[in-house]
Amino acid sequence: MALIKIESGDWLKNASIVGIIKVLKNKRKSNENIEIASNYIQFDSAMLDGFEEAYFETIFEEYGKRGSWNKLVGYIDAIEGINKQAITFENIEKFNKIIDDVKKIIKSSSYKSAYLLLEDGAWIEGKESELKKINCKKKDNPEDFKDSVLIQLNLMVDIINWFNRKDVKRVILAKNVMYDYIQPFWNNVSILLKTNNKNDMYKLYKSDFIDSTINYINSDKDTYKNYCFTCDNKIKKFNKPDAFDLTWLVKTGVDMNRKSSHFWKMNGDAYICPVCNLLYSCLPLGFKTINNKGIFINFNHNINVLCQANITKMNEEITFSQLENLSYYNVIDSMDHMYTKNIENEFENIQVVKIDGNNSLRPYSFSILSPNIMKVLYYNKKNLEYLIKIRVKITEKYYINLYNEVINRIYEGKNLFDLINKLLVMFLDNKFNNIKAIKNIFRINNFLLGGKAMRIDEINKFEKYGYELRKSYYKKNVESKLIGITYRLINSIKTKDSSKFMDTIINSYMYLGKSIPNGISLALSDSDRLQNIGYAFILGLQGEINEKLKEGEGSNE
């Protein structure tokens, strides 16, 4: 066997490198090695044995839980639950909804084409007509439908068990990911050629991408006179199976049979070698995709950092907006793996590539991450990390994720004072109890303010003032007054009324017979000072303060 070396390049190639690394790591055996250098990867061509299985398996692992197959087999728990419970109108209604959903899934075109590839595929084809909803109305006695319910429940269990078989799962999931996660990136070739929709996807992928690569690797290329458009590998001639055009990649390649005027003397030479053809087939795995929309961060400091920047753990509930925000966090996280004297220089070159599979004219869009935003994220990494999993209930059915709320405001160029205010009010109303999260957001916001920010020792000082006032009210056993004081302070800050803020402060200290600490009067100078000093004071007033400050020590951390 021979070594296959692939060097990094533009975003298209880099995304494909991330994808092929995922596949190779998935199928790697203990004695197989992938060399990942700063600007290239290298592996033995023996690793292409069984590559087609690993290719689909890798996509299953990344996206399988979001597909219809997973939804279908996941109904087994609900079915077994209904089977153990009494026959009620509510359970029948719930079961009818499952029947509707399952019927819709198993009679879809992609599933029907998958049945043709299975030895007993004919068994399932008529089952949707056997699934019948239970026609029970509220005026009826549900127990009268017991026999019909049991028949349908048993049929549903048989159907789910059939789909849960390893051989069935292998084929159905391949069909799922073909149309949901591969098709936005490439089409009209191999498994996505319409005339091939009844053929085995694994055999097609092997024939069209792997076999040609193995034959090319083992060939004698000394006499070849042409070169790959992407990697400069030698090519025998510009036609299959020796070379391939890029028209099968959505909106990236040129059809040289129709657009030869783009090339010198009308001779199209934008052909790639079989190795690059295989590489680009992994493009879908370089992106993170949800509902036909995907994102790739072309942070090409080196290949390890590139891979790290594009690893995002996904669940069934994550939205594309949340995925995008987590992807930016991964960029910051990946910087921990970099060795550079001036980290801020790396903020200048981070390209973001997005794909919208619903936009047939311009599916790809490109942008550069703002260096200023990257600085905010990088220097507040720990504060942001703390917020990632914190969800806040706003209404009975509406929740917000604090990390996403913060990131969205940062990217829109907004400060976080409105969010801090909202969370503090919810804290006082016992609707949100994580005061530390509010403090983290306050610290991030202070960084956002740039020249108007307070020094950390100033923040600590005003938090300590609030905390000491809190202790004094507790010593006097009138801590119940703190809620009213805090409400008035919050409202005065929200309306940027420094006079009302100071009136509340003066009355609070006069009640205790204490003098007002030095510096609080600075809140009168401008609205930014009012908000900074005010919220720092309130955080201390609610008991959120550095442990060293509780002991009377200063802190400049």
Coordinates of C-alpha atoms in Angstrom, one line a residue:
M1 CA 0.0 0.0 0.0
A2 CA 1.0 3.7 -0.3
L3 CA 0.8 6.8 1.7
I4 CA -1.9 9.4 0.9
K5 CA -0.9 13.0 1.7
I6 CA -3.4 15.8 1.7
E7 CA -2.3 19.4 2.3
S8 CA -4.6 22.2 3.7
G9 CA -5.8 25.0 1.4
D10 CA -8.9 27.1 0.9
W11 CA -12.1 26.8 3.0
L12 CA -13.5 24.1 0.6
K13 CA -10.5 21.9 1.1
N14 CA -10.1 22.6 4.8
A15 CA -13.7 21.7 5.5
S16 CA -13.3 18.5 3.6
I17 CA -10.1 17.7 5.6
V18 CA -12.0 18.1 8.8
G19 CA -14.6 15.7 7.4
I20 CA -12.2 13.0 6.2
I21 CA -10.4 13.1 9.5
K22 CA -13.6 12.3 11.3
V23 CA -14.2 9.3 9.0
L24 CA -10.7 8.0 9.3
K25 CA -10.8 8.3 13.1
N26 CA -14.1 6.5 13.2
K27 CA -12.8 3.5 11.3
R28 CA -9.2 3.5 12.6
K29 CA -7.9 0.2 14.1
S30 CA -5.3 0.1 16.8
N31 CA -2.5 -0.5 14.3
E32 CA -3.6 2.3 11.9
N33 CA -2.2 5.8 12.2
I34 CA -3.3 9.2 10.9
E35 CA -0.5 11.7 10.8
I36 CA -1.9 15.2 11.4
A37 CA 0.8 17.9 10.9
S38 CA 0.3 21.7 10.9
N39 CA -0.6 21.9 7.2
Y40 CA -1.2 18.4 6.0
I41 CA -2.6 14.9 6.9
Q42 CA -1.1 11.6 5.9
F43 CA -2.4 8.1 6.1
D44 CA -1.9 4.7 4.6
S45 CA -4.2 3.8 1.6
A46 CA -5.1 0.6 3.5
M47 CA -7.4 2.7 5.6
L48 CA -9.7 3.1 2.6
D49 CA -10.8 -0.5 3.1
G50 CA -14.3 -0.2 4.5
F51 CA -14.2 3.6 4.2
E52 CA -17.8 3.6 2.8
E53 CA -19.2 2.0 6.0
A54 CA -17.3 4.4 8.2
Y55 CA -18.4 7.4 6.1
F56 CA -22.1 6.7 6.7
E57 CA -21.5 5.6 10.2
T58 CA -19.8 8.9 11.0
I59 CA -22.8 10.9 9.7
F60 CA -25.1 8.7 11.7
E61 CA -23.2 9.4 14.9
E62 CA -23.3 13.2 14.2
Y63 CA -26.9 13.5 13.0
G64 CA -28.7 10.2 13.4
K65 CA -30.6 11.4 16.5
R66 CA -32.2 14.2 14.5
G67 CA -33.5 11.9 11.8
S68 CA -36.9 10.4 11.2
W69 CA -35.6 6.8 11.9
N70 CA -34.6 7.8 15.4
K71 CA -38.0 9.4 16.0
L72 CA -39.8 6.3 14.7
V73 CA -38.0 3.8 16.9
G74 CA -38.1 6.2 19.8
Y75 CA -41.9 5.7 19.9
I76 CA -41.4 2.3 21.5
D77 CA -41.3 3.7 25.0
A78 CA -44.6 5.6 24.5
I79 CA -46.2 2.5 23.0
E80 CA -45.1 0.3 25.9
G81 CA -46.3 2.9 28.3
I82 CA -49.8 3.0 26.7
N83 CA -49.9 -0.8 26.7
K84 CA -49.4 -1.0 30.5
Q85 CA -52.0 1.7 31.3
A86 CA -55.8 1.6 31.3
I87 CA -57.6 2.2 28.0
T88 CA -58.6 5.9 28.3
F89 CA -59.7 8.4 25.7
E90 CA -56.5 10.4 26.3
N91 CA -54.3 7.4 25.7
I92 CA -56.2 6.5 22.6
E93 CA -55.8 10.1 21.3
K94 CA -52.1 10.0 22.0
F95 CA -51.8 6.6 20.2
N96 CA -53.6 8.0 17.2
K97 CA -51.1 10.8 16.9
I98 CA -48.3 8.3 16.9
I99 CA -50.1 6.2 14.2
D100 CA -50.4 9.3 12.0
D101 CA -46.7 10.2 12.4
V102 CA -45.5 6.6 11.8
K103 CA -47.7 6.2 8.7
K104 CA -46.3 9.4 7.2
I105 CA -42.7 8.3 7.9
I106 CA -42.9 4.8 6.5
K107 CA -44.6 5.7 3.3
S108 CA -42.3 8.5 2.4
S109 CA -40.4 8.2 -1.0
S110 CA -37.0 7.8 0.6
Y111 CA -38.2 5.0 2.8
K112 CA -39.9 3.2 -0.1
S113 CA -36.7 3.3 -2.1
A114 CA -34.8 1.9 0.9
Y115 CA -37.2 -1.1 1.1
L116 CA -36.1 -2.2 -2.3
L117 CA -32.6 -2.8 -0.9
L118 CA -33.8 -5.1 1.8
E119 CA -34.5 -8.8 1.5
D120 CA -37.8 -8.6 3.3
G121 CA -38.6 -5.0 2.3
A122 CA -41.9 -6.1 0.9
W123 CA -43.1 -7.0 4.4
I124 CA -43.2 -3.3 5.5
E125 CA -44.6 -1.8 2.3
G126 CA -48.2 -2.5 3.1
K127 CA -48.1 -2.0 6.8
E128 CA -49.1 1.7 6.7
S129 CA -52.5 0.6 5.4
E130 CA -52.9 -1.9 8.2
L131 CA -52.2 0.9 10.8
K132 CA -55.6 2.3 11.6
K133 CA -56.5 5.0 14.1
I134 CA -59.0 4.1 16.8
N135 CA -62.2 6.0 16.2
C136 CA -63.1 6.6 19.8
K137 CA -65.1 9.7 20.7
K138 CA -65.5 11.4 24.1
K139 CA -69.0 10.1 24.4
D140 CA -67.8 6.5 23.9
N141 CA -66.6 4.0 26.5
P142 CA -62.9 3.5 25.8
E143 CA -63.0 0.0 27.2
D144 CA -65.2 -1.0 24.2
F145 CA -62.2 -0.4 21.9
K146 CA -59.7 -2.5 23.9
D147 CA -59.4 -5.3 21.3
S148 CA -58.8 -2.8 18.5
V149 CA -56.2 -0.9 20.6
L150 CA -54.3 -4.1 21.4
I151 CA -54.2 -5.2 17.7
Q152 CA -52.8 -1.9 16.7
L153 CA -50.4 -1.7 19.6
N154 CA -49.0 -5.2 18.6
L155 CA -48.7 -4.2 15.0
M156 CA -46.9 -1.0 15.9
V157 CA -44.4 -2.9 18.1
D158 CA -43.7 -5.3 15.2
I159 CA -43.1 -2.3 12.9
I160 CA -40.8 -0.6 15.3
N161 CA -38.9 -3.8 16.0
W162 CA -38.4 -4.3 12.3
F163 CA -37.0 -0.8 11.8
N164 CA -34.7 -1.4 14.8
R165 CA -33.0 -4.3 13.1
K166 CA -29.3 -3.6 12.4
D167 CA -29.6 -4.3 8.6
V168 CA -32.7 -2.1 8.3
K169 CA -31.2 0.7 10.3
R170 CA -28.1 0.7 8.1
V171 CA -30.1 1.3 5.0
I172 CA -32.8 3.6 6.3
L173 CA -30.3 5.9 8.1
A174 CA -28.2 6.1 5.0
K175 CA -31.3 7.3 3.1
N176 CA -32.0 9.8 5.9
V177 CA -28.6 11.4 5.8
M178 CA -28.3 11.4 2.0
Y179 CA -31.2 13.8 1.6
D180 CA -30.9 15.8 4.9
Y181 CA -27.1 16.2 5.3
I182 CA -25.3 15.3 2.0
Q183 CA -27.6 16.8 -0.6
P184 CA -27.1 20.4 0.4
F185 CA -23.4 20.1 -0.5
W186 CA -23.4 17.8 -3.5
N187 CA -25.8 16.4 -6.0
N188 CA -26.3 14.7 -9.4
V189 CA -23.5 12.2 -8.8
S190 CA -23.2 8.7 -7.3
I191 CA -25.8 8.2 -4.5
L192 CA -27.6 11.4 -5.4
L193 CA -28.0 10.7 -9.1
K194 CA -31.7 10.2 -9.7
T195 CA -31.2 7.1 -11.8
N196 CA -29.3 5.5 -8.8
N197 CA -32.1 5.9 -6.2
K198 CA -32.8 2.2 -6.2
N199 CA -29.2 1.1 -5.9
D200 CA -27.2 0.3 -2.8
M201 CA -25.7 3.6 -1.4
Y202 CA -22.7 1.9 0.1
K203 CA -21.7 0.1 -3.1
L204 CA -22.2 3.3 -5.1
Y205 CA -20.1 5.4 -2.8
K206 CA -17.3 2.8 -2.9
S207 CA -17.4 2.5 -6.7
D208 CA -17.5 6.2 -7.4
F209 CA -15.1 7.5 -4.8
I210 CA -13.0 4.8 -3.2
D211 CA -12.2 2.3 -6.0
S212 CA -11.0 5.1 -8.3
T213 CA -8.8 6.5 -5.5
I214 CA -7.2 3.1 -4.8
N215 CA -6.6 2.5 -8.5
Y216 CA -5.0 5.9 -8.8
I217 CA -2.8 5.4 -5.8
N218 CA -1.5 2.1 -7.2
S219 CA -0.9 3.4 -10.7
D220 CA 2.4 4.4 -12.2
K221 CA 2.1 8.2 -12.7
D222 CA 5.6 8.9 -14.1
T223 CA 4.2 9.4 -17.7
Y224 CA 1.2 11.5 -16.7
K225 CA 1.3 15.0 -18.1
N226 CA -1.7 16.7 -16.6
Y227 CA -2.1 18.1 -13.1
C228 CA -4.9 18.2 -10.5
F229 CA -6.5 21.6 -10.2
T230 CA -6.5 21.4 -6.4
C231 CA -3.4 19.6 -5.3
D232 CA -1.1 19.3 -8.3
N233 CA -1.1 15.5 -8.3
K234 CA -0.4 14.1 -11.8
I235 CA -3.4 13.1 -13.8
K236 CA -3.4 10.8 -16.9
K237 CA -6.2 12.4 -18.8
F238 CA -9.1 14.8 -18.1
N239 CA -12.0 12.3 -17.9
K240 CA -13.4 9.7 -15.5
P241 CA -12.1 7.6 -13.8
D242 CA -8.8 9.4 -14.1
A243 CA -10.1 12.9 -13.3
F244 CA -13.3 14.6 -12.2
D245 CA -14.8 18.0 -12.6
L246 CA -16.3 19.9 -9.6
T247 CA -19.9 20.4 -11.0
W248 CA -21.2 17.9 -8.4
L249 CA -20.3 20.2 -5.6
V250 CA -23.2 22.6 -5.2
K251 CA -22.4 26.1 -6.6
T252 CA -18.7 25.6 -6.5
G253 CA -17.6 23.9 -9.7
V254 CA -17.6 24.9 -13.4
D255 CA -19.2 22.7 -16.1
M256 CA -16.4 22.7 -18.6
N257 CA -18.5 21.3 -21.4
R258 CA -20.8 24.4 -21.2
K259 CA -18.5 27.1 -19.8
S260 CA -15.2 26.5 -21.6
S261 CA -14.9 30.3 -22.2
H262 CA -13.8 30.7 -18.6
F263 CA -10.5 29.0 -19.5
W264 CA -7.4 29.9 -21.6
K265 CA -7.9 29.2 -25.2
M266 CA -11.2 27.5 -24.4
N267 CA -9.4 24.5 -22.9
G268 CA -11.0 23.7 -19.5
D269 CA -8.5 22.3 -17.0
A270 CA -10.3 22.6 -13.7
Y271 CA -10.2 18.8 -13.1
I272 CA -9.3 17.1 -9.8
C273 CA -7.6 13.8 -9.1
P274 CA -9.4 10.8 -7.5
V275 CA -7.9 11.6 -4.1
C276 CA -9.4 15.1 -4.1
N277 CA -12.6 13.7 -5.4
L278 CA -12.8 11.4 -2.4
L279 CA -11.7 14.2 -0.1
Y280 CA -14.5 16.6 -1.3
S281 CA -17.1 13.9 -0.7
C282 CA -16.4 14.4 3.0
L283 CA -17.3 18.1 2.8
P284 CA -20.7 17.6 4.5
L285 CA -18.9 16.3 7.6
G286 CA -16.7 19.4 7.8
F287 CA -19.8 21.6 8.4
K288 CA -22.2 21.4 11.3
T289 CA -25.7 21.3 9.9
I290 CA -29.2 21.8 11.2
N291 CA -32.4 22.0 9.0
N292 CA -30.4 22.5 5.8
K293 CA -28.3 25.3 7.3
G294 CA -24.6 24.7 8.2
I295 CA -21.5 26.5 9.5
F296 CA -17.8 26.0 9.1
I297 CA -15.1 28.0 10.9
N298 CA -12.0 28.2 8.7
F299 CA -9.6 28.9 11.5
N300 CA -6.5 27.6 9.6
H301 CA -3.8 28.2 12.2
N302 CA -3.0 24.5 11.9
I303 CA -5.1 21.4 11.2
N304 CA -5.5 20.3 14.8
V305 CA -6.8 23.8 15.7
L306 CA -9.1 23.7 12.6
C307 CA -10.6 20.4 13.8
Q308 CA -11.0 21.7 17.4
A309 CA -12.8 24.8 16.2
N310 CA -15.4 22.7 14.3
I311 CA -16.3 20.3 17.0
T312 CA -19.7 21.1 18.5
K313 CA -21.8 18.6 20.4
M314 CA -25.3 18.7 19.2
N315 CA -28.6 17.4 20.7
E316 CA -32.0 17.0 19.1
E317 CA -33.3 20.4 20.5
I318 CA -30.4 22.7 19.4
T319 CA -31.3 25.4 16.9
F320 CA -29.1 26.8 14.2
S321 CA -28.7 30.1 16.0
Q322 CA -27.5 28.2 19.1
L323 CA -25.2 26.0 17.0
E324 CA -23.7 29.2 15.5
N325 CA -23.1 30.7 18.9
L326 CA -21.5 27.5 20.3
S327 CA -19.3 27.3 17.2
Y328 CA -17.8 30.7 18.1
Y329 CA -17.1 29.5 21.6
N330 CA -15.3 26.5 20.1
V331 CA -13.0 28.9 18.2
I332 CA -12.0 30.5 21.5
D333 CA -11.6 27.0 23.1
S334 CA -9.4 25.9 20.3
M335 CA -7.0 28.8 21.0
D336 CA -5.9 26.9 24.1
H337 CA -4.2 24.5 21.7
M338 CA -2.2 27.2 20.0
Y339 CA 1.3 28.2 20.7
T340 CA 1.7 31.9 19.7
K341 CA 3.3 34.8 21.4
N342 CA 0.7 37.3 20.4
I343 CA -2.7 35.7 20.5
E344 CA -4.5 38.8 19.3
N345 CA -2.8 38.6 15.9
E346 CA -4.9 35.4 15.3
F347 CA -8.1 37.3 15.7
E348 CA -7.6 38.9 12.3
N349 CA -8.0 35.8 10.0
I350 CA -11.0 33.8 11.1
Q351 CA -13.3 33.1 8.2
V352 CA -16.9 31.9 8.8
V353 CA -18.5 30.0 6.0
K354 CA -22.3 29.3 6.1
I355 CA -24.5 27.2 3.8
D356 CA -28.2 27.6 3.4
G357 CA -29.5 24.6 1.5
N358 CA -32.8 26.4 0.9
N359 CA -31.1 29.1 -1.2
S360 CA -30.6 27.5 -4.6
L361 CA -29.0 30.7 -6.1
R362 CA -26.4 31.6 -3.4
P363 CA -26.2 28.8 -0.8
Y364 CA -22.8 29.9 0.6
S365 CA -22.1 33.1 2.5
F366 CA -18.8 34.3 3.9
S367 CA -17.7 36.6 6.7
I368 CA -14.8 37.4 8.9
L369 CA -15.2 37.3 12.7
S370 CA -14.6 40.8 14.2
P371 CA -11.3 41.0 16.1
N372 CA -13.0 43.1 18.8
I373 CA -15.7 40.5 19.3
M374 CA -13.1 37.8 19.4
K375 CA -11.2 39.6 22.1
V376 CA -14.4 39.9 24.2
L377 CA -15.0 36.2 23.8
Y378 CA -11.4 35.1 24.4
Y379 CA -10.8 37.1 27.6
N380 CA -14.2 36.1 29.0
K381 CA -14.1 32.5 28.1
K382 CA -14.6 31.2 31.7
N383 CA -17.5 33.5 32.3
L384 CA -19.1 32.4 29.0
E385 CA -18.5 28.8 29.7
Y386 CA -20.4 29.0 33.0
L387 CA -23.5 30.3 31.1
I388 CA -23.7 27.7 28.3
K389 CA -26.2 25.3 30.0
I390 CA -28.2 27.9 32.0
R391 CA -31.8 28.2 30.8
V392 CA -34.2 30.7 32.2
K393 CA -37.9 30.3 32.2
I394 CA -39.6 33.4 30.9
T395 CA -43.1 32.1 30.4
E396 CA -44.8 28.7 30.8
K397 CA -43.5 27.5 27.4
Y398 CA -40.7 30.0 26.6
Y399 CA -37.1 29.6 27.9
I400 CA -34.0 31.6 27.0
N401 CA -30.4 30.3 27.1
L402 CA -28.1 32.8 28.9
Y403 CA -25.1 32.0 26.7
N404 CA -27.1 32.7 23.5
E405 CA -28.6 35.9 24.9
V406 CA -25.1 37.2 25.8
I407 CA -23.5 36.2 22.5
N408 CA -26.4 37.6 20.4
R409 CA -26.0 41.0 22.1
I410 CA -22.3 41.0 21.7
Y411 CA -22.6 40.3 17.9
E412 CA -25.2 43.0 17.6
G413 CA -22.9 45.5 19.3
K414 CA -25.2 46.0 22.3
N415 CA -24.3 46.1 26.0
L416 CA -25.8 43.6 28.5
F417 CA -27.4 46.1 31.0
D418 CA -30.9 45.2 29.9
L419 CA -30.3 41.5 30.5
I420 CA -28.7 42.2 33.9
N421 CA -31.7 44.3 34.9
K422 CA -34.2 41.6 33.8
L423 CA -32.4 38.8 35.7
L424 CA -32.1 40.9 38.9
V425 CA -35.8 41.6 38.8
M426 CA -36.5 37.8 38.3
F427 CA -34.1 37.1 41.2
L428 CA -36.0 39.3 43.5
D429 CA -39.3 37.7 42.3
N430 CA -37.9 34.2 43.1
K431 CA -38.1 33.3 39.4
F432 CA -34.3 32.9 38.9
N433 CA -31.9 32.0 41.7
N434 CA -28.5 32.0 40.1
I435 CA -26.9 35.3 41.2
K436 CA -23.5 34.1 40.2
A437 CA -24.7 34.0 36.5
I438 CA -25.7 37.6 36.8
K439 CA -22.3 38.5 38.2
N440 CA -20.6 36.7 35.2
I441 CA -22.7 38.6 32.8
F442 CA -21.9 41.9 34.6
R443 CA -18.1 41.1 34.3
I444 CA -18.5 40.4 30.6
N445 CA -20.4 43.6 30.1
N446 CA -17.7 45.6 31.9
F447 CA -15.2 44.3 29.3
L448 CA -17.6 45.3 26.5
L449 CA -17.6 48.9 27.7
G450 CA -13.9 49.4 26.7
G451 CA -12.8 52.8 27.8
K452 CA -15.9 53.3 30.0
A453 CA -15.2 50.1 31.9
M454 CA -14.4 50.0 35.6
R455 CA -11.2 48.4 37.0
I456 CA -11.7 45.1 38.7
D457 CA -10.6 46.6 42.1
E458 CA -13.3 49.3 41.7
I459 CA -16.0 46.6 41.0
N460 CA -14.9 44.7 44.0
K461 CA -15.0 47.8 46.1
F462 CA -18.6 48.6 45.2
E463 CA -19.7 45.0 45.6
K464 CA -18.1 45.1 49.1
Y465 CA -20.1 48.2 50.0
G466 CA -23.3 46.5 49.0
Y467 CA -22.4 43.4 50.9
E468 CA -21.5 45.4 54.1
L469 CA -24.8 47.2 53.9
R470 CA -26.6 43.8 53.6
K471 CA -24.8 42.6 56.8
S472 CA -25.8 45.7 58.7
Y473 CA -29.5 45.2 57.9
Y474 CA -29.2 41.6 58.9
K475 CA -27.6 42.5 62.2
K476 CA -30.5 44.9 62.9
N477 CA -33.0 42.1 61.9
V478 CA -34.6 44.3 59.2
E479 CA -33.3 42.3 56.2
S480 CA -36.9 42.3 54.8
K481 CA -36.3 46.0 53.8
L482 CA -33.5 45.0 51.4
I483 CA -36.0 43.8 48.8
G484 CA -37.7 47.1 48.6
I485 CA -34.4 49.0 48.6
T486 CA -33.1 46.8 45.7
Y487 CA -36.3 47.3 43.6
R488 CA -35.9 51.0 43.9
L489 CA -32.2 50.9 43.0
I490 CA -32.9 48.7 40.0
N491 CA -35.7 51.0 38.7
S492 CA -33.6 54.1 39.1
I493 CA -30.7 52.5 37.2
K494 CA -33.1 51.3 34.4
T495 CA -34.5 54.8 34.0
K496 CA -31.0 56.2 34.4
D497 CA -32.2 58.5 37.2
S498 CA -29.1 59.1 39.3
S499 CA -31.0 61.4 41.7
K500 CA -33.4 58.7 42.7
F501 CA -30.5 56.2 43.0
M502 CA -28.7 58.5 45.4
D503 CA -31.9 59.3 47.3
T504 CA -32.3 55.5 47.9
I505 CA -28.7 55.1 48.9
I506 CA -28.8 58.1 51.3
N507 CA -32.0 56.9 53.0
S508 CA -30.7 53.3 53.4
Y509 CA -27.5 54.5 55.2
M510 CA -29.4 57.1 57.2
Y511 CA -31.7 54.4 58.5
L512 CA -28.7 52.6 59.9
G513 CA -27.0 55.8 61.1
K514 CA -24.0 55.1 58.9
S515 CA -22.1 57.4 56.6
I516 CA -22.1 56.8 52.9
P517 CA -18.9 55.1 51.6
N518 CA -16.5 57.1 49.4
G519 CA -17.0 56.9 45.7
I520 CA -20.7 56.1 45.4
S521 CA -21.4 59.7 44.5
L522 CA -19.5 59.0 41.2
A523 CA -22.8 57.4 40.1
L524 CA -24.0 61.0 39.6
S525 CA -21.4 61.7 36.9
D526 CA -23.0 59.9 33.9
S527 CA -25.4 57.1 33.0
D528 CA -22.6 54.6 32.3
R529 CA -21.1 55.2 35.8
L530 CA -24.5 54.9 37.3
Q531 CA -25.1 51.5 35.8
N532 CA -21.6 50.2 36.5
I533 CA -21.5 51.3 40.1
G534 CA -25.2 50.6 40.7
Y535 CA -25.2 47.0 39.5
A536 CA -21.9 46.2 41.3
F537 CA -23.5 47.6 44.5
I538 CA -26.7 45.5 44.0
L539 CA -24.8 42.3 43.4
G540 CA -23.0 42.8 46.7
L541 CA -26.3 43.7 48.3
Q542 CA -27.7 40.3 47.2
G543 CA -24.8 38.5 48.8
E544 CA -22.7 37.7 45.7
I545 CA -19.2 38.7 46.6
N546 CA -15.7 37.2 46.4
E547 CA -14.9 35.2 49.5
K548 CA -11.6 37.1 50.1
L549 CA -13.7 40.4 50.1
K550 CA -15.9 38.8 52.8
E551 CA -12.8 38.4 54.9
G552 CA -11.8 42.0 54.3
E553 CA -9.1 41.3 51.8
G554 CA -8.7 43.1 48.5
S555 CA -8.7 41.4 45.1
N556 CA -7.4 42.4 41.7
E557 CA -8.2 39.2 39.9

